[in-house]
Amino acid sequence: MYHSTYVTCLNTSAMLHISIIIYCLIVVASQSPEHDHGDSRKMNDDPAEQLFVRMFMKRRTEQLAAVKRLLAIDSYEKQYKMVSVIAEKVFSVIKSSRVTLESLGYIPGISAFPKDEDTLDALANILENTALFGDILLRLPDISHKILISKHEWEVSLQWSLGFSNQTHLLDKQTQKLVYLASQEINVTERNPNYLNPYSKIHKQKHDKQQSPEQNVAKKKKMKKHKKGPRMSSGTFTGDL
Ligand SMILES: *[C@@H]1O[C@H](CO)[C@@H](O)[C@H](O)[C@H]1NC(C)=O
Ligand SMILES: *[C@@H]1O[C@H](CO)[C@@H](O)[C@H](O)[C@H]1NC(C)=O
């Protein structure tokens, strides 16, 4: 139905050899729409819109797997390089898709669900790339902030795309939370008093100081266990994928 490009194929060889990073062009296959019971988003009756949301959620699952592989890299330099390359691609896609949507007159939250492929492609590109970078921002906050600070244009682009994505009303509940958390992480939305990012260095340092080494070891074990299954509460980011 629609095609969209985004970065997700972070395969093992790309991890080992940064120079061979592979981007995938994923062609979304047509599927018959079904009702999605796991999504509490108010569903529109439009089958095309239902299909769009389903495809988006499927893509999110793939993206989370890719982000897990990124987190598994044990070298800061390699992770930094990977995030830089991903950011380059993500923000380039967001930028061109924004131009397309604006030229086609799509206004999130106001325009009806689009019928033409160009608008659908651009819309899918923005939502997917925003969510992907949001995942990376939350899990690798120190690297991500460093990169965003070095490239102000990207930070502005991210602020825009988070707001845009939120306004489309096309996000599943999980991605809505992600957008909310990412907005707090970059302070474009005021932080909930309970907001904390367990992946940030500052947070880790605070905890390491307050606790004895034994407690830290126990906590690390616990955190490892936690890293399974999606779990994000709306106010706080628990760090789980
Ligand atoms: C998302 O939109 C709602 C209103 O539709 C608004 O209250 C909220 O602040 C927005 N969140 C973000 C992260 O932009
Ligand atoms: C966001 O604001 C908090 C304090 O409210 C600050 O500690 C943090 O460094 C800020 N982060 C960014 C990315 O601006």
PDB file of C-alpha atoms and ligand atoms in Angstrom:
ATOM      1  CA  MET A   1       0.000   0.000   0.000  1.00  0.00           C
ATOM      2  CA  TYR A   2       2.641   2.476   0.914  1.00  0.00           C
ATOM      3  CA  HIS A   3       6.361   2.338   0.959  1.00  0.00           C
ATOM      4  CA  SER A   4       8.574   3.898   3.480  1.00  0.00           C
ATOM      5  CA  THR A   5      12.243   4.142   4.067  1.00  0.00           C
ATOM      6  CA  TYR A   6      13.764   4.135   7.454  1.00  0.00           C
ATOM      7  CA  VAL A   7      16.766   2.934   9.235  1.00  0.00           C
ATOM      8  CA  THR A   8      16.354  -0.264  11.059  1.00  0.00           C
ATOM      9  CA  CYS A   9      18.655  -2.858   9.659  1.00  0.00           C
ATOM     10  CA  LEU A  10      21.356  -2.579  12.221  1.00  0.00           C
ATOM     11  CA  ASN A  11      22.683  -6.020  11.634  1.00  0.00           C
ATOM     12  CA  THR A  12      25.563  -7.664  13.337  1.00  0.00           C
ATOM     13  CA  SER A  13      28.099  -7.000  10.632  1.00  0.00           C
ATOM     14  CA  ALA A  14      27.190  -3.330  10.706  1.00  0.00           C
ATOM     15  CA  MET A  15      27.859  -3.396  14.399  1.00  0.00           C
ATOM     16  CA  LEU A  16      31.259  -4.868  13.941  1.00  0.00           C
ATOM     17  CA  HIS A  17      32.241  -2.863  10.920  1.00  0.00           C
ATOM     18  CA  ILE A  18      30.795   0.578  11.148  1.00  0.00           C
ATOM     19  CA  SER A  19      31.684   1.257   7.555  1.00  0.00           C
ATOM     20  CA  ILE A  20      29.262  -1.374   6.335  1.00  0.00           C
ATOM     21  CA  ILE A  21      26.144   0.076   7.799  1.00  0.00           C
ATOM     22  CA  ILE A  22      23.237  -1.149   5.871  1.00  0.00           C
ATOM     23  CA  TYR A  23      20.104   0.779   5.293  1.00  0.00           C
ATOM     24  CA  CYS A  24      17.069  -1.096   4.283  1.00  0.00           C
ATOM     25  CA  LEU A  25      14.339  -0.068   2.034  1.00  0.00           C
ATOM     26  CA  ILE A  26      11.369  -1.826   3.365  1.00  0.00           C
ATOM     27  CA  VAL A  27       8.448  -2.310   1.140  1.00  0.00           C
ATOM     28  CA  VAL A  28       5.336  -2.619   3.147  1.00  0.00           C
ATOM     29  CA  ALA A  29       3.258  -5.442   1.853  1.00  0.00           C
ATOM     30  CA  SER A  30      -0.452  -5.141   1.519  1.00  0.00           C
ATOM     31  CA  GLN A  31      -2.349  -6.798   4.268  1.00  0.00           C
ATOM     32  CA  SER A  32      -6.002  -7.052   4.966  1.00  0.00           C
ATOM     33  CA  PRO A  33      -6.872  -4.794   7.846  1.00  0.00           C
ATOM     34  CA  GLU A  34      -8.001  -6.282  11.100  1.00  0.00           C
ATOM     35  CA  HIS A  35      -9.174  -4.720  14.285  1.00  0.00           C
ATOM     36  CA  ASP A  36      -6.422  -4.316  16.758  1.00  0.00           C
ATOM     37  CA  HIS A  37      -7.494  -5.325  20.199  1.00  0.00           C
ATOM     38  CA  GLY A  38      -4.265  -4.412  21.923  1.00  0.00           C
ATOM     39  CA  ASP A  39      -4.494  -0.764  20.990  1.00  0.00           C
ATOM     40  CA  SER A  40      -6.652   1.514  23.029  1.00  0.00           C
ATOM     41  CA  ARG A  41      -6.370   4.358  20.520  1.00  0.00           C
ATOM     42  CA  LYS A  42      -9.783   5.423  19.399  1.00  0.00           C
ATOM     43  CA  MET A  43     -10.030   3.573  16.134  1.00  0.00           C
ATOM     44  CA  ASN A  44     -11.342   5.229  13.091  1.00  0.00           C
ATOM     45  CA  ASP A  45     -13.634   3.168  10.874  1.00  0.00           C
ATOM     46  CA  ASP A  46     -11.496   3.859   7.856  1.00  0.00           C
ATOM     47  CA  PRO A  47      -9.856   0.512   6.919  1.00  0.00           C
ATOM     48  CA  ALA A  48      -6.956   2.332   5.281  1.00  0.00           C
ATOM     49  CA  GLU A  49      -6.243   4.162   8.519  1.00  0.00           C
ATOM     50  CA  GLN A  50      -6.495   0.963  10.530  1.00  0.00           C
ATOM     51  CA  LEU A  51      -4.032  -0.672   8.184  1.00  0.00           C
ATOM     52  CA  PHE A  52      -1.679   2.272   8.489  1.00  0.00           C
ATOM     53  CA  VAL A  53      -1.676   2.054  12.278  1.00  0.00           C
ATOM     54  CA  ARG A  54      -1.173  -1.695  12.209  1.00  0.00           C
ATOM     55  CA  MET A  55       1.767  -1.413   9.861  1.00  0.00           C
ATOM     56  CA  PHE A  56       3.229   1.284  12.041  1.00  0.00           C
ATOM     57  CA  MET A  57       2.972  -0.897  15.137  1.00  0.00           C
ATOM     58  CA  LYS A  58       4.589  -3.771  13.296  1.00  0.00           C
ATOM     59  CA  ARG A  59       7.421  -1.481  12.302  1.00  0.00           C
ATOM     60  CA  ARG A  60       7.829  -0.388  15.893  1.00  0.00           C
ATOM     61  CA  THR A  61       8.451  -3.972  16.959  1.00  0.00           C
ATOM     62  CA  GLU A  62      11.212  -4.248  14.374  1.00  0.00           C
ATOM     63  CA  GLN A  63      12.688  -0.938  15.445  1.00  0.00           C
ATOM     64  CA  LEU A  64      12.812  -1.941  19.092  1.00  0.00           C
ATOM     65  CA  ALA A  65      14.709  -5.076  18.130  1.00  0.00           C
ATOM     66  CA  ALA A  66      17.178  -2.922  16.186  1.00  0.00           C
ATOM     67  CA  VAL A  67      17.608  -0.579  19.152  1.00  0.00           C
ATOM     68  CA  LYS A  68      18.324  -3.562  21.379  1.00  0.00           C
ATOM     69  CA  ARG A  69      21.148  -4.548  19.047  1.00  0.00           C
ATOM     70  CA  LEU A  70      22.456  -1.008  19.215  1.00  0.00           C
ATOM     71  CA  LEU A  71      22.423  -1.125  23.016  1.00  0.00           C
ATOM     72  CA  ALA A  72      24.305  -4.393  22.988  1.00  0.00           C
ATOM     73  CA  ILE A  73      27.370  -2.782  21.391  1.00  0.00           C
ATOM     74  CA  ASP A  74      29.982  -2.585  24.097  1.00  0.00           C
ATOM     75  CA  SER A  75      32.051   0.248  22.724  1.00  0.00           C
ATOM     76  CA  TYR A  76      31.086   3.863  23.369  1.00  0.00           C
ATOM     77  CA  GLU A  77      32.860   4.985  20.200  1.00  0.00           C
ATOM     78  CA  LYS A  78      31.019   2.505  18.033  1.00  0.00           C
ATOM     79  CA  GLN A  79      27.704   3.389  19.596  1.00  0.00           C
ATOM     80  CA  TYR A  80      28.419   7.066  19.108  1.00  0.00           C
ATOM     81  CA  LYS A  81      29.302   6.503  15.477  1.00  0.00           C
ATOM     82  CA  MET A  82      26.190   4.428  14.888  1.00  0.00           C
ATOM     83  CA  VAL A  83      23.895   6.972  16.527  1.00  0.00           C
ATOM     84  CA  SER A  84      25.496   9.748  14.447  1.00  0.00           C
ATOM     85  CA  VAL A  85      24.931   7.863  11.244  1.00  0.00           C
ATOM     86  CA  ILE A  86      21.368   6.976  12.192  1.00  0.00           C
ATOM     87  CA  ALA A  87      20.646  10.574  13.188  1.00  0.00           C
ATOM     88  CA  GLU A  88      21.980  11.816   9.860  1.00  0.00           C
ATOM     89  CA  LYS A  89      19.577   9.524   8.033  1.00  0.00           C
ATOM     90  CA  VAL A  90      16.615  10.035  10.377  1.00  0.00           C
ATOM     91  CA  PHE A  91      16.729  13.831  10.204  1.00  0.00           C
ATOM     92  CA  SER A  92      17.287  13.877   6.494  1.00  0.00           C
ATOM     93  CA  VAL A  93      14.170  11.752   5.995  1.00  0.00           C
ATOM     94  CA  ILE A  94      12.156  13.841   8.443  1.00  0.00           C
ATOM     95  CA  LYS A  95      13.217  17.027   6.691  1.00  0.00           C
ATOM     96  CA  SER A  96      12.279  15.913   3.192  1.00  0.00           C
ATOM     97  CA  SER A  97       9.043  14.287   4.366  1.00  0.00           C
ATOM     98  CA  ARG A  98       8.081  17.496   6.119  1.00  0.00           C
ATOM     99  CA  VAL A  99       8.563  19.429   2.886  1.00  0.00           C
ATOM    100  CA  THR A 100       6.379  16.897   1.072  1.00  0.00           C
ATOM    101  CA  LEU A 101       3.595  17.043   3.651  1.00  0.00           C
ATOM    102  CA  GLU A 102       3.620  20.806   3.767  1.00  0.00           C
ATOM    103  CA  SER A 103       3.536  21.099  -0.004  1.00  0.00           C
ATOM    104  CA  LEU A 104       0.625  18.645  -0.128  1.00  0.00           C
ATOM    105  CA  GLY A 105      -1.211  20.604   2.537  1.00  0.00           C
ATOM    106  CA  TYR A 106      -1.409  17.902   5.184  1.00  0.00           C
ATOM    107  CA  ILE A 107      -2.105  19.332   8.632  1.00  0.00           C
ATOM    108  CA  PRO A 108      -1.915  16.840  11.527  1.00  0.00           C
ATOM    109  CA  GLY A 109      -5.065  16.525  13.572  1.00  0.00           C
ATOM    110  CA  ILE A 110      -7.030  18.548  11.014  1.00  0.00           C
ATOM    111  CA  SER A 111      -6.616  16.916   7.615  1.00  0.00           C
ATOM    112  CA  ALA A 112      -8.587  13.738   6.984  1.00  0.00           C
ATOM    113  CA  PHE A 113      -6.597  10.522   6.796  1.00  0.00           C
ATOM    114  CA  PRO A 114      -4.754  10.848   3.469  1.00  0.00           C
ATOM    115  CA  LYS A 115      -5.534   8.730   0.432  1.00  0.00           C
ATOM    116  CA  ASP A 116      -2.600   9.491  -1.826  1.00  0.00           C
ATOM    117  CA  GLU A 117       0.608   7.543  -1.596  1.00  0.00           C
ATOM    118  CA  ASP A 118       2.935  10.521  -1.409  1.00  0.00           C
ATOM    119  CA  THR A 119       1.239  11.851   1.698  1.00  0.00           C
ATOM    120  CA  LEU A 120       1.047   8.388   3.244  1.00  0.00           C
ATOM    121  CA  ASP A 121       4.719   7.726   2.584  1.00  0.00           C
ATOM    122  CA  ALA A 122       5.792  11.037   4.045  1.00  0.00           C
ATOM    123  CA  LEU A 123       3.557  10.567   7.059  1.00  0.00           C
ATOM    124  CA  ALA A 124       4.841   7.050   7.730  1.00  0.00           C
ATOM    125  CA  ASN A 125       8.417   8.256   7.320  1.00  0.00           C
ATOM    126  CA  ILE A 126       8.005  10.984   9.904  1.00  0.00           C
ATOM    127  CA  LEU A 127       6.243   8.812  12.467  1.00  0.00           C
ATOM    128  CA  GLU A 128       8.687   5.934  12.100  1.00  0.00           C
ATOM    129  CA  ASN A 129      11.848   7.988  12.146  1.00  0.00           C
ATOM    130  CA  THR A 130      10.653  10.110  15.045  1.00  0.00           C
ATOM    131  CA  ALA A 131       9.802   7.039  17.079  1.00  0.00           C
ATOM    132  CA  LEU A 132      13.092   5.383  16.223  1.00  0.00           C
ATOM    133  CA  PHE A 133      15.128   8.385  17.263  1.00  0.00           C
ATOM    134  CA  GLY A 134      12.946   8.731  20.367  1.00  0.00           C
ATOM    135  CA  ASP A 135      13.883   5.184  21.345  1.00  0.00           C
ATOM    136  CA  ILE A 136      17.548   5.929  20.871  1.00  0.00           C
ATOM    137  CA  LEU A 137      17.321   9.242  22.725  1.00  0.00           C
ATOM    138  CA  LEU A 138      15.793   7.550  25.762  1.00  0.00           C
ATOM    139  CA  ARG A 139      18.164   4.589  25.811  1.00  0.00           C
ATOM    140  CA  LEU A 140      21.349   6.403  24.894  1.00  0.00           C
ATOM    141  CA  PRO A 141      20.609   9.866  26.285  1.00  0.00           C
ATOM    142  CA  ASP A 142      24.191  10.984  26.825  1.00  0.00           C
ATOM    143  CA  ILE A 143      25.301  10.165  23.298  1.00  0.00           C
ATOM    144  CA  SER A 144      22.081  11.489  21.784  1.00  0.00           C
ATOM    145  CA  HIS A 145      22.244  14.817  23.614  1.00  0.00           C
ATOM    146  CA  LYS A 146      25.846  15.260  22.587  1.00  0.00           C
ATOM    147  CA  ILE A 147      24.895  14.733  18.970  1.00  0.00           C
ATOM    148  CA  LEU A 148      21.864  17.009  19.180  1.00  0.00           C
ATOM    149  CA  ILE A 149      23.933  19.755  20.771  1.00  0.00           C
ATOM    150  CA  SER A 150      26.451  19.497  17.957  1.00  0.00           C
ATOM    151  CA  LYS A 151      23.704  19.855  15.370  1.00  0.00           C
ATOM    152  CA  HIS A 152      21.106  22.387  16.437  1.00  0.00           C
ATOM    153  CA  GLU A 153      19.105  21.847  13.251  1.00  0.00           C
ATOM    154  CA  TRP A 154      18.443  18.257  14.308  1.00  0.00           C
ATOM    155  CA  GLU A 155      17.267  19.274  17.733  1.00  0.00           C
ATOM    156  CA  VAL A 156      14.801  21.721  16.199  1.00  0.00           C
ATOM    157  CA  SER A 157      13.694  19.031  13.775  1.00  0.00           C
ATOM    158  CA  LEU A 158      13.125  16.577  16.622  1.00  0.00           C
ATOM    159  CA  GLN A 159      11.076  19.096  18.593  1.00  0.00           C
ATOM    160  CA  TRP A 160       8.936  19.646  15.539  1.00  0.00           C
ATOM    161  CA  SER A 161       8.506  15.984  14.677  1.00  0.00           C
ATOM    162  CA  LEU A 162       7.588  14.979  18.236  1.00  0.00           C
ATOM    163  CA  GLY A 163       4.884  17.645  18.292  1.00  0.00           C
ATOM    164  CA  PHE A 164       3.751  16.697  14.810  1.00  0.00           C
ATOM    165  CA  SER A 165       3.554  12.975  15.590  1.00  0.00           C
ATOM    166  CA  ASN A 166       1.564  13.665  18.733  1.00  0.00           C
ATOM    167  CA  GLN A 167      -0.941  15.732  16.783  1.00  0.00           C
ATOM    168  CA  THR A 168      -1.634  13.129  14.114  1.00  0.00           C
ATOM    169  CA  HIS A 169      -3.625  10.924  16.534  1.00  0.00           C
ATOM    170  CA  LEU A 170      -2.239   7.972  14.596  1.00  0.00           C
ATOM    171  CA  LEU A 171       0.056   6.704  17.334  1.00  0.00           C
ATOM    172  CA  ASP A 172      -0.623   3.602  19.365  1.00  0.00           C
ATOM    173  CA  LYS A 173      -0.624   4.017  23.127  1.00  0.00           C
ATOM    174  CA  GLN A 174       2.940   2.803  23.586  1.00  0.00           C
ATOM    175  CA  THR A 175       4.299   5.232  21.014  1.00  0.00           C
ATOM    176  CA  GLN A 176       2.282   8.078  22.546  1.00  0.00           C
ATOM    177  CA  LYS A 177       4.111   7.416  25.788  1.00  0.00           C
ATOM    178  CA  LEU A 178       7.401   7.297  23.976  1.00  0.00           C
ATOM    179  CA  VAL A 179       6.722  10.682  22.382  1.00  0.00           C
ATOM    180  CA  TYR A 180       5.768  12.134  25.736  1.00  0.00           C
ATOM    181  CA  LEU A 181       8.919  10.769  27.385  1.00  0.00           C
ATOM    182  CA  ALA A 182      11.179  11.908  24.550  1.00  0.00           C
ATOM    183  CA  SER A 183       9.630  15.379  24.733  1.00  0.00           C
ATOM    184  CA  GLN A 184      10.489  15.498  28.415  1.00  0.00           C
ATOM    185  CA  GLU A 185      13.972  14.186  27.751  1.00  0.00           C
ATOM    186  CA  ILE A 186      14.726  17.151  25.465  1.00  0.00           C
ATOM    187  CA  ASN A 187      12.738  19.531  27.691  1.00  0.00           C
ATOM    188  CA  VAL A 188      10.330  20.573  24.989  1.00  0.00           C
ATOM    189  CA  THR A 189       7.602  19.384  27.363  1.00  0.00           C
ATOM    190  CA  GLU A 190       8.005  20.248  31.016  1.00  0.00           C
ATOM    191  CA  ARG A 191       9.346  17.288  32.942  1.00  0.00           C
ATOM    192  CA  ASN A 192       7.022  15.449  35.231  1.00  0.00           C
ATOM    193  CA  PRO A 193       8.492  15.749  38.778  1.00  0.00           C
ATOM    194  CA  ASN A 194       8.917  11.964  38.713  1.00  0.00           C
ATOM    195  CA  TYR A 195      10.666  11.940  35.387  1.00  0.00           C
ATOM    196  CA  LEU A 196      13.936  10.125  35.385  1.00  0.00           C
ATOM    197  CA  ASN A 197      15.922   8.396  32.750  1.00  0.00           C
ATOM    198  CA  PRO A 198      17.753   5.404  34.192  1.00  0.00           C
ATOM    199  CA  TYR A 199      20.089   5.402  31.200  1.00  0.00           C
ATOM    200  CA  SER A 200      21.461   8.883  31.818  1.00  0.00           C
ATOM    201  CA  LYS A 201      24.914   9.173  33.297  1.00  0.00           C
ATOM    202  CA  ILE A 202      23.808  11.708  35.903  1.00  0.00           C
ATOM    203  CA  HIS A 203      21.142   9.370  37.152  1.00  0.00           C
ATOM    204  CA  LYS A 204      23.555   6.451  37.284  1.00  0.00           C
ATOM    205  CA  GLN A 205      26.174   8.494  39.149  1.00  0.00           C
ATOM    206  CA  LYS A 206      23.645   9.641  41.749  1.00  0.00           C
ATOM    207  CA  HIS A 207      22.563   6.103  42.384  1.00  0.00           C
ATOM    208  CA  ASP A 208      26.044   4.694  42.487  1.00  0.00           C
ATOM    209  CA  LYS A 209      26.978   7.247  45.150  1.00  0.00           C
ATOM    210  CA  GLN A 210      23.932   6.619  47.301  1.00  0.00           C
ATOM    211  CA  GLN A 211      24.249   2.890  47.306  1.00  0.00           C
ATOM    212  CA  SER A 212      26.821   0.444  48.468  1.00  0.00           C
ATOM    213  CA  PRO A 213      28.598  -1.609  45.827  1.00  0.00           C
ATOM    214  CA  GLU A 214      26.651  -4.673  46.919  1.00  0.00           C
ATOM    215  CA  GLN A 215      23.400  -2.877  46.345  1.00  0.00           C
ATOM    216  CA  ASN A 216      24.622  -1.754  42.978  1.00  0.00           C
ATOM    217  CA  VAL A 217      25.453  -5.260  41.911  1.00  0.00           C
ATOM    218  CA  ALA A 218      22.047  -6.441  43.033  1.00  0.00           C
ATOM    219  CA  LYS A 219      20.451  -3.557  41.231  1.00  0.00           C
ATOM    220  CA  LYS A 220      22.328  -4.205  38.018  1.00  0.00           C
ATOM    221  CA  LYS A 221      21.184  -7.794  38.064  1.00  0.00           C
ATOM    222  CA  LYS A 222      17.655  -6.619  38.574  1.00  0.00           C
ATOM    223  CA  MET A 223      17.933  -4.115  35.751  1.00  0.00           C
ATOM    224  CA  LYS A 224      19.171  -6.812  33.419  1.00  0.00           C
ATOM    225  CA  LYS A 225      16.178  -8.932  34.207  1.00  0.00           C
ATOM    226  CA  HIS A 226      13.934  -5.962  33.649  1.00  0.00           C
ATOM    227  CA  LYS A 227      15.205  -5.385  30.172  1.00  0.00           C
ATOM    228  CA  LYS A 228      12.647  -7.773  28.821  1.00  0.00           C
ATOM    229  CA  GLY A 229       9.215  -6.788  27.669  1.00  0.00           C
ATOM    230  CA  PRO A 230       7.907  -3.325  27.093  1.00  0.00           C
ATOM    231  CA  ARG A 231       7.244  -1.364  30.221  1.00  0.00           C
ATOM    232  CA  MET A 232       6.933   2.351  30.357  1.00  0.00           C
ATOM    233  CA  SER A 233       4.673   4.168  32.716  1.00  0.00           C
ATOM    234  CA  SER A 234       3.480   7.477  31.446  1.00  0.00           C
ATOM    235  CA  GLY A 235       5.358   9.667  33.886  1.00  0.00           C
ATOM    236  CA  THR A 236       8.568   7.801  34.315  1.00  0.00           C
ATOM    237  CA  PHE A 237      10.748   5.910  31.971  1.00  0.00           C
ATOM    238  CA  THR A 238      11.611   2.563  33.452  1.00  0.00           C
ATOM    239  CA  GLY A 239      14.243   1.805  30.898  1.00  0.00           C
ATOM    240  CA  ASP A 240      12.716  -1.341  29.551  1.00  0.00           C
ATOM    241  CA  LEU A 241      12.398  -2.121  25.914  1.00  0.00           C
TER     242      LEU A 241
HETATM  243  C1  LIG B   1       0.221  15.974  22.762  1.00  0.00           C
HETATM  244  O1  LIG B   1      -1.017  16.577  22.495  1.00  0.00           O
HETATM  245  C2  LIG B   1      -1.794  16.879  23.614  1.00  0.00           C
HETATM  246  C3  LIG B   1      -3.083  17.485  23.143  1.00  0.00           C
HETATM  247  O2  LIG B   1      -3.576  16.859  22.006  1.00  0.00           O
HETATM  248  C4  LIG B   1      -1.052  17.841  24.511  1.00  0.00           C
HETATM  249  O3  LIG B   1      -1.798  18.084  25.674  1.00  0.00           O
HETATM  250  C5  LIG B   1       0.294  17.263  24.874  1.00  0.00           C
HETATM  251  O4  LIG B   1       1.036  18.206  25.602  1.00  0.00           O
HETATM  252  C6  LIG B   1       1.051  16.880  23.625  1.00  0.00           C
HETATM  253  N1  LIG B   1       2.279  16.212  24.002  1.00  0.00           N
HETATM  254  C7  LIG B   1       3.408  16.409  23.379  1.00  0.00           C
HETATM  255  C8  LIG B   1       4.534  15.596  23.846  1.00  0.00           C
HETATM  256  O5  LIG B   1       3.555  17.206  22.472  1.00  0.00           O
HETATM  257  C1  LIG B   2      16.334  19.477  30.981  1.00  0.00           C
HETATM  258  O1  LIG B   2      16.039  20.114  32.201  1.00  0.00           O
HETATM  259  C2  LIG B   2      16.616  19.523  33.360  1.00  0.00           C
HETATM  260  C3  LIG B   2      16.196  20.314  34.569  1.00  0.00           C
HETATM  261  O2  LIG B   2      14.879  20.699  34.511  1.00  0.00           O
HETATM  262  C4  LIG B   2      18.128  19.525  33.228  1.00  0.00           C
HETATM  263  O3  LIG B   2      18.688  18.867  34.327  1.00  0.00           O
HETATM  264  C5  LIG B   2      18.524  18.807  31.953  1.00  0.00           C
HETATM  265  O4  LIG B   2      19.911  18.870  31.761  1.00  0.00           O
HETATM  266  C6  LIG B   2      17.821  19.419  30.748  1.00  0.00           C
HETATM  267  N1  LIG B   2      18.145  18.624  29.586  1.00  0.00           N
HETATM  268  C7  LIG B   2      18.311  19.139  28.387  1.00  0.00           C
HETATM  269  C8  LIG B   2      18.651  18.199  27.305  1.00  0.00           C
HETATM  270  O5  LIG B   2      18.174  20.330  28.152  1.00  0.00           O
END
